[in-house]
PDB file of C-alpha atoms in Angstrom:
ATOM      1  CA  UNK A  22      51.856 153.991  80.472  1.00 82.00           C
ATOM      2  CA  UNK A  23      51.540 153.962  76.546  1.00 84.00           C
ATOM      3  CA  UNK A  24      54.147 156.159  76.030  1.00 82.00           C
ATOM      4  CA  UNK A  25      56.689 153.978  77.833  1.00 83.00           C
ATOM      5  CA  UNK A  26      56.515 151.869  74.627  1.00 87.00           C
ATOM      6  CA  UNK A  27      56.843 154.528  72.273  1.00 88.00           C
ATOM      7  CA  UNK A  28      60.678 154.354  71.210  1.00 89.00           C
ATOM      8  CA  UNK A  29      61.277 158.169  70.461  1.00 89.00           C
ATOM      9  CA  UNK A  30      59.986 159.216  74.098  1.00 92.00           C
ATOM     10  CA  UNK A  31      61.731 156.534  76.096  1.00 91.00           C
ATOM     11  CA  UNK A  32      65.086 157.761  73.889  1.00 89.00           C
ATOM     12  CA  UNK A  33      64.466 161.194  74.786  1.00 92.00           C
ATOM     13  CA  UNK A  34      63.965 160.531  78.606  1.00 93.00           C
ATOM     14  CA  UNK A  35      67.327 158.113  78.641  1.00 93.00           C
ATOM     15  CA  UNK A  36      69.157 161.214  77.237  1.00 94.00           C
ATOM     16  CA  UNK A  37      67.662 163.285  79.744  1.00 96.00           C
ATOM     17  CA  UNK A  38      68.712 161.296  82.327  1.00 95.00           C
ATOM     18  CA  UNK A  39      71.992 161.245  80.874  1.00 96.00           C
ATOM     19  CA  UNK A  40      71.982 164.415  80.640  1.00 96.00           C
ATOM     20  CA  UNK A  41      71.633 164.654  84.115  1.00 97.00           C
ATOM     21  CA  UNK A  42      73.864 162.058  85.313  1.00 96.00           C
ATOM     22  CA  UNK A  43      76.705 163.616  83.084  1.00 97.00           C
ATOM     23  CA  UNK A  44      76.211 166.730  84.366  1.00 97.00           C
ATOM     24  CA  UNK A  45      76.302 165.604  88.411  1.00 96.00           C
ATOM     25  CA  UNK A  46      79.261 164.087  87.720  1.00 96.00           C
ATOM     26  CA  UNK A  47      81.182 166.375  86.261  1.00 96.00           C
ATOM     27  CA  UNK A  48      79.687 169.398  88.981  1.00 96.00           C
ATOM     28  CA  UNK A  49      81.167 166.552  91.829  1.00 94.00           C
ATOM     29  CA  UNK A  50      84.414 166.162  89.928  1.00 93.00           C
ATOM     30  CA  UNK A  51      85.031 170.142  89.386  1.00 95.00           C
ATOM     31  CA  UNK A  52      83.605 170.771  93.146  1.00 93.00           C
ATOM     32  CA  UNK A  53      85.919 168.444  94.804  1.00 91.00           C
ATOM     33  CA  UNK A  54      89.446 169.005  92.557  1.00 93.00           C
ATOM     34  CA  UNK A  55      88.822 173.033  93.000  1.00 94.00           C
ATOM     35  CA  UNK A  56      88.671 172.043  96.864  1.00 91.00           C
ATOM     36  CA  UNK A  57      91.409 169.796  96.597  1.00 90.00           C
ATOM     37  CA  UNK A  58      89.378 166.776  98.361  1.00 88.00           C
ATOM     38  CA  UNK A  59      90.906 163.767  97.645  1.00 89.00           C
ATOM     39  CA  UNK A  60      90.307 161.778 100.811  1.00 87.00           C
ATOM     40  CA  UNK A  61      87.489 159.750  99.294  1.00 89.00           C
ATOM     41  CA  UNK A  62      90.094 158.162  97.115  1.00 91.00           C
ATOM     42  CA  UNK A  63      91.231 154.665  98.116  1.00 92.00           C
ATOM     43  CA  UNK A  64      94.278 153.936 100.024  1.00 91.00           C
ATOM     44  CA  UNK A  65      96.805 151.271 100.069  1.00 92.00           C
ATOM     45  CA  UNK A  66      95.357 148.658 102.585  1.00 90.00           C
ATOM     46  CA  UNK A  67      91.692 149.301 102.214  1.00 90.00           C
ATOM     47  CA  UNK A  68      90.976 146.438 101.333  1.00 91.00           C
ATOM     48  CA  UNK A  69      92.429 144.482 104.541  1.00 91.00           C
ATOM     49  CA  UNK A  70      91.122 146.931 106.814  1.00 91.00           C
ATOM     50  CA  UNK A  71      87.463 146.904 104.978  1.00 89.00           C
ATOM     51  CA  UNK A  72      87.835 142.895 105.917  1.00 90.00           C
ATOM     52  CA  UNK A  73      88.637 143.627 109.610  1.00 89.00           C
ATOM     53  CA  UNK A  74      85.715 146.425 110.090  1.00 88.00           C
ATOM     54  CA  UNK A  75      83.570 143.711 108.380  1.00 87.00           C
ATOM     55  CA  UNK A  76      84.490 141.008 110.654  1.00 88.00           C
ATOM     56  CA  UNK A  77      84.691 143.020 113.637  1.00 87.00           C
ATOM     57  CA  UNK A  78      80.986 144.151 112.632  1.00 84.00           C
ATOM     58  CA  UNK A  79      79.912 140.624 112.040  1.00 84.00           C
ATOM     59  CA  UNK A  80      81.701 138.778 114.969  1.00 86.00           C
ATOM     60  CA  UNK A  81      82.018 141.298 118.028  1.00 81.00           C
ATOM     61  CA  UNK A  82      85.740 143.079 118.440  1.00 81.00           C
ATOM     62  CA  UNK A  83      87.452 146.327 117.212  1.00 82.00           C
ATOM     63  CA  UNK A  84      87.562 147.574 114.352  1.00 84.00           C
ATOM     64  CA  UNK A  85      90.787 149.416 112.964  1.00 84.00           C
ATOM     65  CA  UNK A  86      90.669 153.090 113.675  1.00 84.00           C
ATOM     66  CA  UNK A  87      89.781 154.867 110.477  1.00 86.00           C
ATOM     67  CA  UNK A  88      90.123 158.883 109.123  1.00 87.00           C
ATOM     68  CA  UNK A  89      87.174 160.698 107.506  1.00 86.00           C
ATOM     69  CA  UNK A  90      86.137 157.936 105.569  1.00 87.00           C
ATOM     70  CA  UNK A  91      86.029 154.350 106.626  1.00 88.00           C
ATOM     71  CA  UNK A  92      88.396 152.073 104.209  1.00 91.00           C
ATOM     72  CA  UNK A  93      85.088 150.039 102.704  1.00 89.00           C
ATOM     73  CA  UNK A  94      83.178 153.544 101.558  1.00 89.00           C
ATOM     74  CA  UNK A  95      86.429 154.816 100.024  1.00 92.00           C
ATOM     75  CA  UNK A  96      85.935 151.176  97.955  1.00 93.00           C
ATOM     76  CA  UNK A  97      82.616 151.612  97.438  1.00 92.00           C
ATOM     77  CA  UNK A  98      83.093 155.341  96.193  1.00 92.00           C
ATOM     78  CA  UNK A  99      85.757 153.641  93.785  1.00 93.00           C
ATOM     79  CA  UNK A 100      83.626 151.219  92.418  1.00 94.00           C
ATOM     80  CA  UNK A 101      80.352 153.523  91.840  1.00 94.00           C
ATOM     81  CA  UNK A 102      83.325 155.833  89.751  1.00 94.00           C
ATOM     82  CA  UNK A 103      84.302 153.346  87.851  1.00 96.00           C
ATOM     83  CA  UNK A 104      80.686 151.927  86.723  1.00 96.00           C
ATOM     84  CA  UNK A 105      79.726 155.621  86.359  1.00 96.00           C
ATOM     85  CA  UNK A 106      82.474 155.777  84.211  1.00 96.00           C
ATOM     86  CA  UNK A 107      81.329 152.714  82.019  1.00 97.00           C
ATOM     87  CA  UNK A 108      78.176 153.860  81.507  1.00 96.00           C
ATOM     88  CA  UNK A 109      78.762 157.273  80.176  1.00 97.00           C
ATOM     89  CA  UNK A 110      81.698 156.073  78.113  1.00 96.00           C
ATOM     90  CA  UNK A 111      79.292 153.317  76.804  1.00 96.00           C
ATOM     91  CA  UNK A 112      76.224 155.491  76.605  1.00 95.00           C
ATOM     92  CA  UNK A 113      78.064 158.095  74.493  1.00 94.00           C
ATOM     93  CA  UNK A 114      79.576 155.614  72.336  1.00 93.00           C
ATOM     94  CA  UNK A 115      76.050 154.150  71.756  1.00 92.00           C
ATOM     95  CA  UNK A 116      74.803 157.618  71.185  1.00 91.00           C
ATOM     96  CA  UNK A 117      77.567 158.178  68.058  1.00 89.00           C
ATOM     97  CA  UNK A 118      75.328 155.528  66.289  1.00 85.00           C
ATOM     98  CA  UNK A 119      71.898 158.059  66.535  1.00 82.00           C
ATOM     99  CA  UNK A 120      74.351 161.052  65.194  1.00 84.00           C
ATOM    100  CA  UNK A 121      74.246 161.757  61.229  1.00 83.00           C
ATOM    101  CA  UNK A 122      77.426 160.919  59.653  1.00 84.00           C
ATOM    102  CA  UNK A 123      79.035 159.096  62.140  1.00 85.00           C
ATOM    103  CA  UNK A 124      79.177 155.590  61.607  1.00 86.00           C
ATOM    104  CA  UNK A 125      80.703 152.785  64.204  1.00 88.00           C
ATOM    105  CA  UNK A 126      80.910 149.206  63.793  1.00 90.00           C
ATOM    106  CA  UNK A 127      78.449 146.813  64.484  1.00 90.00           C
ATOM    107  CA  UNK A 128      80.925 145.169  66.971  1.00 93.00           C
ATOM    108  CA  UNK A 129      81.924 148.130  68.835  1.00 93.00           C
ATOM    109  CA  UNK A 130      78.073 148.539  68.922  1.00 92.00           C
ATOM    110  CA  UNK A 131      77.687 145.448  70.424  1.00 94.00           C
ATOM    111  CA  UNK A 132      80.215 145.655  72.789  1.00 96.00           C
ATOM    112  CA  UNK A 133      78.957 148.876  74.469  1.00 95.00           C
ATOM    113  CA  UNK A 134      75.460 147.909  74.685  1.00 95.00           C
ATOM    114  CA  UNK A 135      76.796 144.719  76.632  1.00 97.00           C
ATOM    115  CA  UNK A 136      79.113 146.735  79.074  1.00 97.00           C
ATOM    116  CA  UNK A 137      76.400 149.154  79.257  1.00 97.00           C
ATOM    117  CA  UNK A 138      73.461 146.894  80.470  1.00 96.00           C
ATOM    118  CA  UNK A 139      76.362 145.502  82.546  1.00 97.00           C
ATOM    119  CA  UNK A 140      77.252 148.617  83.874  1.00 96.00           C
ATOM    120  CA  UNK A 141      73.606 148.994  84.989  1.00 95.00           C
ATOM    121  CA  UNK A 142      73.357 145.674  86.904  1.00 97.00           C
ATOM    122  CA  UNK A 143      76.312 146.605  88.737  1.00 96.00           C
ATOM    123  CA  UNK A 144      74.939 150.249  89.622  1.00 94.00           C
ATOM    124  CA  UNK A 145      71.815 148.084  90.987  1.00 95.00           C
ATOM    125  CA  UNK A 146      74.147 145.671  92.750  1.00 95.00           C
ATOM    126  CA  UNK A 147      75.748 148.666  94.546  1.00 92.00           C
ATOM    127  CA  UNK A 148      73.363 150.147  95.334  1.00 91.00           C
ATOM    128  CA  UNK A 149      71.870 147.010  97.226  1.00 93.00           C
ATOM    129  CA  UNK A 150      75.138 146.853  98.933  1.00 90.00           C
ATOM    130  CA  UNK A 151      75.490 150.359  99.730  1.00 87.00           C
ATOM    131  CA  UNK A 152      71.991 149.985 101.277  1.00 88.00           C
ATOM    132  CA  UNK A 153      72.600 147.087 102.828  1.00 89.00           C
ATOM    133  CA  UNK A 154      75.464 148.708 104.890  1.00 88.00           C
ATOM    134  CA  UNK A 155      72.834 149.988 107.134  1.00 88.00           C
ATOM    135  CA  UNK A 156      71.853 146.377 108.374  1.00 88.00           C
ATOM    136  CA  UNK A 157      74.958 146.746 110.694  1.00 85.00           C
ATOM    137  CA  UNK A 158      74.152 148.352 113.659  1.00 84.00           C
ATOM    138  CA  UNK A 159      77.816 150.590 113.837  1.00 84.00           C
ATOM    139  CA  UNK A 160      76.053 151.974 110.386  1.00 85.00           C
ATOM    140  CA  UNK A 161      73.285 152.962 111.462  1.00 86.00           C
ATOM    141  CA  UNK A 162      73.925 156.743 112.622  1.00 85.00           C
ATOM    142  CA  UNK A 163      74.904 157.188 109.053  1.00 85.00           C
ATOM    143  CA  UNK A 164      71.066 157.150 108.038  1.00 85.00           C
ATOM    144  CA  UNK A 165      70.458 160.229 109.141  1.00 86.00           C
ATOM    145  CA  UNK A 166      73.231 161.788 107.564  1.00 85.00           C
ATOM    146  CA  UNK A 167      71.962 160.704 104.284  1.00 83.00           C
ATOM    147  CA  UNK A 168      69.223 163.160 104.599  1.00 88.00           C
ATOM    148  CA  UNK A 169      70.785 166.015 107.086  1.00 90.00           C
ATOM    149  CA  UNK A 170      74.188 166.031 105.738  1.00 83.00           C
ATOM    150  CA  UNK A 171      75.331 166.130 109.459  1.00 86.00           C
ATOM    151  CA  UNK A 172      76.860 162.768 111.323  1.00 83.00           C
ATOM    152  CA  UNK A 173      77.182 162.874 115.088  1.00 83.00           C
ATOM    153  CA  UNK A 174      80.103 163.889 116.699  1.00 84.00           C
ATOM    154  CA  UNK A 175      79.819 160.647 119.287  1.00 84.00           C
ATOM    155  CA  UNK A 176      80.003 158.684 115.903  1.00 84.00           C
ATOM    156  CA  UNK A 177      82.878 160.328 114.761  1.00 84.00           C
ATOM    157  CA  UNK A 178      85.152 160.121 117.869  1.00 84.00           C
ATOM    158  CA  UNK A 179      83.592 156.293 117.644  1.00 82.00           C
ATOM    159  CA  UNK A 180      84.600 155.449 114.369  1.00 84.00           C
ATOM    160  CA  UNK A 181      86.457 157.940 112.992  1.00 84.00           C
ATOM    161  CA  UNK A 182      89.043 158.845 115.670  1.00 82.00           C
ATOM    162  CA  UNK A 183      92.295 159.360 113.114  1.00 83.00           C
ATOM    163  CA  UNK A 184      89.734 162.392 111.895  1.00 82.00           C
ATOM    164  CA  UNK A 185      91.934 165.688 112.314  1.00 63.00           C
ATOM    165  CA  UNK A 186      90.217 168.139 111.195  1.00 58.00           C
ATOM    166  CA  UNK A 187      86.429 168.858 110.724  1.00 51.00           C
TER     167      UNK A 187
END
């Protein structure tokens, strides 16, 4: 693990990586606007009805009925966007400062090296709660789809019964 403490390869691998991550993102963005898939996006009320599924999961009861997406993964979705955004904003920003002639303030330095580690803590932290969505039972058939891409249609009449199409 020597080379993990050699700054030059640990800078190349971080722009690899961003590379990559700048790249998936903008393949999702372009693949889902040329489809014209915007039911991912969050709605007005998601957050009450994310509340009710949550109690309803917690405490026994019904949840609201929901469409292709349940109201707390359109959140979720929003809030992963959002940090994505932060950290390629920030990352690029940082990069300007390994670029000849380009020369940014110490400050603005500063400032997107903060948001950027915070950005980071906040990808962890959803990605614990994204995880930790499973813990619920009603989540549970979702698992699967992770890996198969496929949910089950007893799920979807379940949970998803304002679903029209698909």
């Amino acid at each position: 693990m020597a080379w993990s403490g050699d700054y030059h390869i640990s800078l190349m691998l971080h722009y690899v990586g961003a590379f990559g991550l700048i790249f998936f993102v903008a393949f999702h963005l372009y693949f889902h606007i040329a489809r014209a898939e915007f039911d991912i996006f969050p709605k007005k009320g998601d957050g009450v009805k994310s509340l009710k599924i949550i109690k309803a999961m917690l405490f026994g009861g019904v949840e609201p009925k929901s469409e292709k997406y349940l109201p707390e993964q359109r959140l979720a979705y929003f809030f992963i966007g959002l940090v994505l955004l932060l950290l390629i904003v920030t990352g690029l920003v940082k990069t300007a400062k390994n670029l000849a002639g380009w020369n940014i303030s110490d400050s603005l330095y500063l400032w997107s090296a903060q948001l950027h580690n915070l950005g980071m803590f906040l990808i962890i932290l959803g990605i614990i709660g994204h995880l930790a969505a499973f813990i619920f039972k009603a989540n549970r058939p979702l698992l699967r789809a992770m890996f198969s891409g496929r949910v089950d249609s007893a799920y979807i009449v379940e949970r998803h019964s304002l679903w029209q199409e698909g």
